[in-house]
């Protein structure tokens, strides 16, 4: 995309127009660097982009003019690479937002998310999921549209996280098993229709919730800097996985890769809805934990919250401890198989699995090391996810992607 310098000025090549011509192709990479916190100053931006200071300055100025970032030239700004003060770069506080939506087994939620993965506003969660996807998605989009009216922010697009594999290229929710939705529901099309019906501009996207959590953690959380990032997490029900390779989600040939919920971790275990038996999905999710601990799931809060509260608040109860250890062992077995196959350089755990790791990190790491070829030799770091609402933040990343790819093209 970088334009050639105007021949009339190629001799010195320093007019601002030619700088910007050269810099247009750098706008997206520059925005991504600021968005992910990797370019806190203009000096770092210059070095990361491999351009001249003048070009980096023109690029930063253009992103500021688009309302996306803030360039702070006040004295006392952080030192640059040569020890000189350098302009500080940050995402614009009142810039545009993406509408993010999440549907899970126990309800749905809408939020507005700015650059940098910052949640600007959230609507109160709803705890009923209708069997008609259009009704649910209409409600969640309306909640997001109300947030946009209240805040007056510009919306770049909308993203949806669902607890189902989403088949590409058509955006079909193939196995929304913990929702009463029909298998194969065209969620992306329905979501896009609801976004348009609410009078919102911008494209609409939909993807699996754990894929989106992994993407968000890679850009803004516990996965930053990892090259082969494996994420395993429970939702409110079931278990999902995702792989981020060199910054991109690995989704397989049709969007269905990393269905880790159906790894067998207990051959004698309970029957799974997939037709097999003893899968992670039914052996290491919140319902499995509550059952193992001898607790009757109550209706007052979600199963996920009940199980996390139980581990955090009652770990001295022998039944809770025994259930925790049993689930850690099953999860560890699943992770060990994944380590052998995928050779990740980092594993991050979310949902109930994060609470299991926090409860007894040594036990989980030992199971993975004992049961895996590469775990024994290398010792793959296993870390908790760190973002609140990482699936929502990831849903917003989908909507931000066209802007990150080409800020001028997407916004002007
Ligand atoms: Zn299964």
mmCIF file of C-alpha atoms in Angstrom, residues 120-346:
data_model
loop_
_atom_site.group_PDB
_atom_site.id
_atom_site.type_symbol
_atom_site.label_atom_id
_atom_site.label_comp_id
_atom_site.label_asym_id
_atom_site.label_seq_id
_atom_site.Cartn_x
_atom_site.Cartn_y
_atom_site.Cartn_z
ATOM 1 C CA UNK A 120 -16.185 1.461 28.061
ATOM 2 C CA UNK A 121 -19.697 0.486 29.160
ATOM 3 C CA UNK A 122 -21.641 -2.695 29.895
ATOM 4 C CA UNK A 123 -25.345 -3.368 29.959
ATOM 5 C CA UNK A 124 -26.714 -5.402 32.863
ATOM 6 C CA UNK A 125 -26.540 -9.113 32.023
ATOM 7 C CA UNK A 126 -29.751 -10.930 31.231
ATOM 8 C CA UNK A 127 -30.276 -14.418 32.609
ATOM 9 C CA UNK A 128 -32.750 -15.944 30.203
ATOM 10 C CA UNK A 129 -31.863 -17.223 26.738
ATOM 11 C CA UNK A 130 -34.801 -17.666 24.402
ATOM 12 C CA UNK A 131 -34.885 -20.698 22.107
ATOM 13 C CA UNK A 132 -35.182 -18.338 19.135
ATOM 14 C CA UNK A 133 -31.728 -16.903 18.284
ATOM 15 C CA UNK A 134 -33.302 -13.865 16.591
ATOM 16 C CA UNK A 135 -35.045 -12.863 19.836
ATOM 17 C CA UNK A 136 -31.890 -13.214 21.934
ATOM 18 C CA UNK A 137 -29.669 -11.444 19.424
ATOM 19 C CA UNK A 138 -32.272 -8.711 18.958
ATOM 20 C CA UNK A 139 -32.301 -8.111 22.717
ATOM 21 C CA UNK A 140 -28.545 -8.055 23.098
ATOM 22 C CA UNK A 141 -28.100 -5.704 20.123
ATOM 23 C CA UNK A 142 -30.794 -3.409 21.522
ATOM 24 C CA UNK A 143 -28.954 -3.340 24.880
ATOM 25 C CA UNK A 144 -25.762 -2.369 23.045
ATOM 26 C CA UNK A 145 -27.556 0.249 20.943
ATOM 27 C CA UNK A 146 -28.902 1.814 24.143
ATOM 28 C CA UNK A 147 -25.323 2.054 25.479
ATOM 29 C CA UNK A 148 -24.317 3.794 22.242
ATOM 30 C CA UNK A 149 -27.161 6.296 22.639
ATOM 31 C CA UNK A 150 -26.166 6.969 26.253
ATOM 32 C CA UNK A 151 -22.476 7.443 25.515
ATOM 33 C CA UNK A 152 -22.769 9.115 22.109
ATOM 34 C CA UNK A 153 -19.794 7.096 20.821
ATOM 35 C CA UNK A 154 -19.161 6.261 17.197
ATOM 36 C CA UNK A 155 -19.536 2.516 16.508
ATOM 37 C CA UNK A 156 -17.065 0.767 14.172
ATOM 38 C CA UNK A 157 -18.981 -2.526 14.012
ATOM 39 C CA UNK A 158 -20.290 -5.391 16.110
ATOM 40 C CA UNK A 159 -18.966 -8.756 17.267
ATOM 41 C CA UNK A 160 -20.753 -11.702 18.871
ATOM 42 C CA UNK A 161 -19.356 -14.526 21.031
ATOM 43 C CA UNK A 162 -21.358 -17.754 21.197
ATOM 44 C CA UNK A 163 -20.792 -21.040 23.096
ATOM 45 C CA UNK A 164 -20.690 -23.095 19.918
ATOM 46 C CA UNK A 165 -18.331 -23.955 17.123
ATOM 47 C CA UNK A 166 -19.057 -21.474 14.317
ATOM 48 C CA UNK A 167 -18.622 -22.987 10.864
ATOM 49 C CA UNK A 168 -17.089 -20.850 8.153
ATOM 50 C CA UNK A 169 -17.671 -19.411 5.639
ATOM 51 C CA UNK A 170 -21.373 -19.194 6.502
ATOM 52 C CA UNK A 171 -21.222 -18.373 10.234
ATOM 53 C CA UNK A 172 -23.394 -21.274 11.415
ATOM 54 C CA UNK A 173 -23.559 -22.224 15.110
ATOM 55 C CA UNK A 174 -23.107 -25.961 14.693
ATOM 56 C CA UNK A 175 -23.410 -27.201 18.270
ATOM 57 C CA UNK A 176 -25.077 -24.659 20.563
ATOM 58 C CA UNK A 177 -25.663 -27.580 22.904
ATOM 59 C CA UNK A 178 -26.122 -25.635 26.105
ATOM 60 C CA UNK A 179 -28.557 -23.277 24.431
ATOM 61 C CA UNK A 180 -31.926 -24.382 23.107
ATOM 62 C CA UNK A 181 -31.016 -23.024 19.680
ATOM 63 C CA UNK A 182 -31.328 -25.237 16.607
ATOM 64 C CA UNK A 183 -28.024 -26.795 15.516
ATOM 65 C CA UNK A 184 -26.687 -24.982 12.469
ATOM 66 C CA UNK A 185 -28.445 -21.692 13.258
ATOM 67 C CA UNK A 186 -27.028 -18.982 10.957
ATOM 68 C CA UNK A 187 -25.968 -16.775 13.879
ATOM 69 C CA UNK A 188 -23.785 -14.375 11.961
ATOM 70 C CA UNK A 189 -26.531 -13.551 9.463
ATOM 71 C CA UNK A 190 -29.136 -13.183 12.221
ATOM 72 C CA UNK A 191 -26.794 -11.002 14.282
ATOM 73 C CA UNK A 192 -26.013 -8.819 11.258
ATOM 74 C CA UNK A 193 -29.734 -8.400 10.555
ATOM 75 C CA UNK A 194 -30.367 -7.308 14.143
ATOM 76 C CA UNK A 195 -27.450 -4.855 13.976
ATOM 77 C CA UNK A 196 -28.876 -3.292 10.824
ATOM 78 C CA UNK A 197 -32.407 -3.289 12.278
ATOM 79 C CA UNK A 198 -31.081 -1.290 15.247
ATOM 80 C CA UNK A 199 -29.814 1.329 12.796
ATOM 81 C CA UNK A 200 -26.139 0.667 13.480
ATOM 82 C CA UNK A 201 -23.375 1.052 10.924
ATOM 83 C CA UNK A 202 -20.431 -1.201 10.387
ATOM 84 C CA UNK A 203 -19.882 -4.890 9.771
ATOM 85 C CA UNK A 204 -21.069 -7.667 12.085
ATOM 86 C CA UNK A 205 -19.138 -10.798 13.025
ATOM 87 C CA UNK A 206 -19.675 -13.921 15.121
ATOM 88 C CA UNK A 207 -17.309 -16.564 16.478
ATOM 89 C CA UNK A 208 -16.817 -19.145 19.199
ATOM 90 C CA UNK A 209 -16.474 -17.656 22.691
ATOM 91 C CA UNK A 210 -13.240 -19.440 23.664
ATOM 92 C CA UNK A 211 -11.605 -18.539 20.336
ATOM 93 C CA UNK A 212 -12.440 -14.925 21.090
ATOM 94 C CA UNK A 213 -11.207 -15.179 24.681
ATOM 95 C CA UNK A 214 -7.872 -16.487 23.367
ATOM 96 C CA UNK A 215 -7.597 -13.677 20.823
ATOM 97 C CA UNK A 216 -8.298 -11.056 23.504
ATOM 98 C CA UNK A 217 -5.808 -12.600 25.935
ATOM 99 C CA UNK A 218 -3.172 -12.739 23.193
ATOM 100 C CA UNK A 219 -3.567 -9.056 22.399
ATOM 101 C CA UNK A 220 -4.209 -7.616 25.847
ATOM 102 C CA UNK A 221 -3.784 -10.224 28.585
ATOM 103 C CA UNK A 222 -1.991 -13.373 29.705
ATOM 104 C CA UNK A 223 -1.137 -14.465 26.166
ATOM 105 C CA UNK A 224 0.851 -11.392 25.112
ATOM 106 C CA UNK A 225 4.100 -12.289 23.404
ATOM 107 C CA UNK A 226 3.306 -16.008 23.069
ATOM 108 C CA UNK A 227 3.910 -17.470 19.619
ATOM 109 C CA UNK A 228 1.967 -20.717 19.946
ATOM 110 C CA UNK A 229 -0.683 -19.895 22.508
ATOM 111 C CA UNK A 230 -3.068 -22.612 23.673
ATOM 112 C CA UNK A 231 -6.148 -21.489 25.585
ATOM 113 C CA UNK A 232 -8.436 -23.947 27.370
ATOM 114 C CA UNK A 233 -11.448 -22.713 29.284
ATOM 115 C CA UNK A 234 -14.859 -23.605 30.535
ATOM 116 C CA UNK A 235 -17.764 -21.468 29.623
ATOM 117 C CA UNK A 236 -20.803 -21.579 31.857
ATOM 118 C CA UNK A 237 -21.184 -25.148 30.609
ATOM 119 C CA UNK A 238 -18.772 -27.304 28.657
ATOM 120 C CA UNK A 239 -15.106 -26.865 27.752
ATOM 121 C CA UNK A 240 -13.532 -25.151 24.776
ATOM 122 C CA UNK A 241 -10.084 -24.568 23.362
ATOM 123 C CA UNK A 242 -8.301 -22.226 20.993
ATOM 124 C CA UNK A 243 -4.893 -21.816 19.435
ATOM 125 C CA UNK A 244 -3.333 -18.488 18.447
ATOM 126 C CA UNK A 245 -0.376 -18.931 16.091
ATOM 127 C CA UNK A 246 1.820 -15.917 15.376
ATOM 128 C CA UNK A 247 -1.002 -13.626 16.450
ATOM 129 C CA UNK A 248 -3.725 -15.279 14.377
ATOM 130 C CA UNK A 249 -6.440 -17.660 15.513
ATOM 131 C CA UNK A 250 -5.970 -21.120 14.085
ATOM 132 C CA UNK A 251 -9.510 -22.111 13.183
ATOM 133 C CA UNK A 252 -8.914 -25.005 10.794
ATOM 134 C CA UNK A 253 -10.308 -25.445 7.302
ATOM 135 C CA UNK A 254 -13.884 -24.486 8.179
ATOM 136 C CA UNK A 255 -13.666 -22.785 11.569
ATOM 137 C CA UNK A 256 -13.978 -25.918 13.668
ATOM 138 C CA UNK A 257 -10.458 -26.608 14.947
ATOM 139 C CA UNK A 258 -9.618 -27.103 18.624
ATOM 140 C CA UNK A 259 -12.811 -28.791 19.761
ATOM 141 C CA UNK A 260 -10.870 -29.861 22.828
ATOM 142 C CA UNK A 261 -14.048 -30.451 24.828
ATOM 143 C CA UNK A 262 -14.329 -33.876 23.268
ATOM 144 C CA UNK A 263 -10.945 -35.240 24.252
ATOM 145 C CA UNK A 264 -11.524 -38.378 26.311
ATOM 146 C CA UNK A 265 -10.033 -37.988 29.791
ATOM 147 C CA UNK A 266 -11.999 -40.706 31.587
ATOM 148 C CA UNK A 267 -12.841 -43.764 29.440
ATOM 149 C CA UNK A 268 -15.277 -45.019 32.071
ATOM 150 C CA UNK A 269 -16.778 -41.574 32.515
ATOM 151 C CA UNK A 270 -20.209 -40.173 31.945
ATOM 152 C CA UNK A 271 -21.825 -40.168 28.513
ATOM 153 C CA UNK A 272 -21.227 -37.036 26.449
ATOM 154 C CA UNK A 273 -23.694 -35.366 24.112
ATOM 155 C CA UNK A 274 -21.199 -35.953 21.276
ATOM 156 C CA UNK A 275 -21.841 -39.697 21.462
ATOM 157 C CA UNK A 276 -18.589 -40.566 23.240
ATOM 158 C CA UNK A 277 -17.936 -40.976 26.947
ATOM 159 C CA UNK A 278 -15.757 -39.242 29.515
ATOM 160 C CA UNK A 279 -14.984 -36.131 27.423
ATOM 161 C CA UNK A 280 -13.462 -33.007 29.010
ATOM 162 C CA UNK A 281 -16.766 -31.290 28.229
ATOM 163 C CA UNK A 282 -18.647 -33.425 30.771
ATOM 164 C CA UNK A 283 -15.752 -34.327 33.095
ATOM 165 C CA UNK A 284 -14.149 -30.925 33.727
ATOM 166 C CA UNK A 285 -16.858 -28.281 33.446
ATOM 167 C CA UNK A 286 -18.759 -26.444 36.218
ATOM 168 C CA UNK A 287 -21.580 -28.992 36.405
ATOM 169 C CA UNK A 288 -19.051 -31.857 36.654
ATOM 170 C CA UNK A 289 -17.309 -30.024 39.484
ATOM 171 C CA UNK A 290 -20.492 -29.351 41.483
ATOM 172 C CA UNK A 291 -21.545 -32.970 41.013
ATOM 173 C CA UNK A 292 -18.133 -34.266 42.110
ATOM 174 C CA UNK A 293 -18.284 -32.055 45.190
ATOM 175 C CA UNK A 294 -21.709 -33.429 46.074
ATOM 176 C CA UNK A 295 -23.393 -30.051 45.658
ATOM 177 C CA UNK A 296 -26.861 -29.657 44.257
ATOM 178 C CA UNK A 297 -26.643 -26.826 41.707
ATOM 179 C CA UNK A 298 -28.928 -24.013 42.807
ATOM 180 C CA UNK A 299 -30.809 -21.635 40.531
ATOM 181 C CA UNK A 300 -29.611 -18.386 42.157
ATOM 182 C CA UNK A 301 -26.402 -17.783 40.176
ATOM 183 C CA UNK A 302 -24.752 -19.472 37.217
ATOM 184 C CA UNK A 303 -23.120 -22.892 37.599
ATOM 185 C CA UNK A 304 -19.811 -21.277 36.691
ATOM 186 C CA UNK A 305 -20.092 -18.743 39.501
ATOM 187 C CA UNK A 306 -21.262 -21.368 42.001
ATOM 188 C CA UNK A 307 -18.316 -23.624 41.238
ATOM 189 C CA UNK A 308 -15.753 -20.802 41.371
ATOM 190 C CA UNK A 309 -17.230 -19.560 44.669
ATOM 191 C CA UNK A 310 -17.023 -23.078 46.075
ATOM 192 C CA UNK A 311 -13.321 -23.478 45.226
ATOM 193 C CA UNK A 312 -12.373 -20.022 46.430
ATOM 194 C CA UNK A 313 -14.506 -20.018 49.578
ATOM 195 C CA UNK A 314 -14.604 -23.644 50.745
ATOM 196 C CA UNK A 315 -11.324 -25.236 49.711
ATOM 197 C CA UNK A 316 -10.839 -26.505 53.265
ATOM 198 C CA UNK A 317 -13.959 -28.696 52.883
ATOM 199 C CA UNK A 318 -12.623 -32.196 52.092
ATOM 200 C CA UNK A 319 -15.352 -32.838 49.509
ATOM 201 C CA UNK A 320 -14.475 -29.624 47.670
ATOM 202 C CA UNK A 321 -10.770 -30.385 47.804
ATOM 203 C CA UNK A 322 -11.269 -33.927 46.516
ATOM 204 C CA UNK A 323 -13.473 -32.688 43.678
ATOM 205 C CA UNK A 324 -10.913 -30.006 42.817
ATOM 206 C CA UNK A 325 -8.125 -32.565 42.662
ATOM 207 C CA UNK A 326 -10.203 -34.928 40.543
ATOM 208 C CA UNK A 327 -10.964 -32.181 38.043
ATOM 209 C CA UNK A 328 -7.343 -30.997 38.001
ATOM 210 C CA UNK A 329 -6.257 -34.542 37.146
ATOM 211 C CA UNK A 330 -8.763 -34.831 34.304
ATOM 212 C CA UNK A 331 -7.908 -31.388 32.955
ATOM 213 C CA UNK A 332 -4.183 -32.166 33.235
ATOM 214 C CA UNK A 333 -4.648 -35.331 31.214
ATOM 215 C CA UNK A 334 -6.402 -33.360 28.467
ATOM 216 C CA UNK A 335 -3.739 -30.643 28.488
ATOM 217 C CA UNK A 336 -0.962 -33.244 28.298
ATOM 218 C CA UNK A 337 -2.474 -34.685 25.113
ATOM 219 C CA UNK A 338 -2.735 -31.217 23.620
ATOM 220 C CA UNK A 339 0.861 -30.399 24.569
ATOM 221 C CA UNK A 340 2.069 -33.523 22.754
ATOM 222 C CA UNK A 341 0.174 -32.619 19.609
ATOM 223 C CA UNK A 342 0.499 -28.845 19.487
ATOM 224 C CA UNK A 343 3.778 -28.054 21.296
ATOM 225 C CA UNK A 344 2.535 -24.666 22.565
ATOM 226 C CA UNK A 345 4.924 -22.190 24.190
ATOM 227 C CA UNK A 346 2.247 -21.089 26.670
#
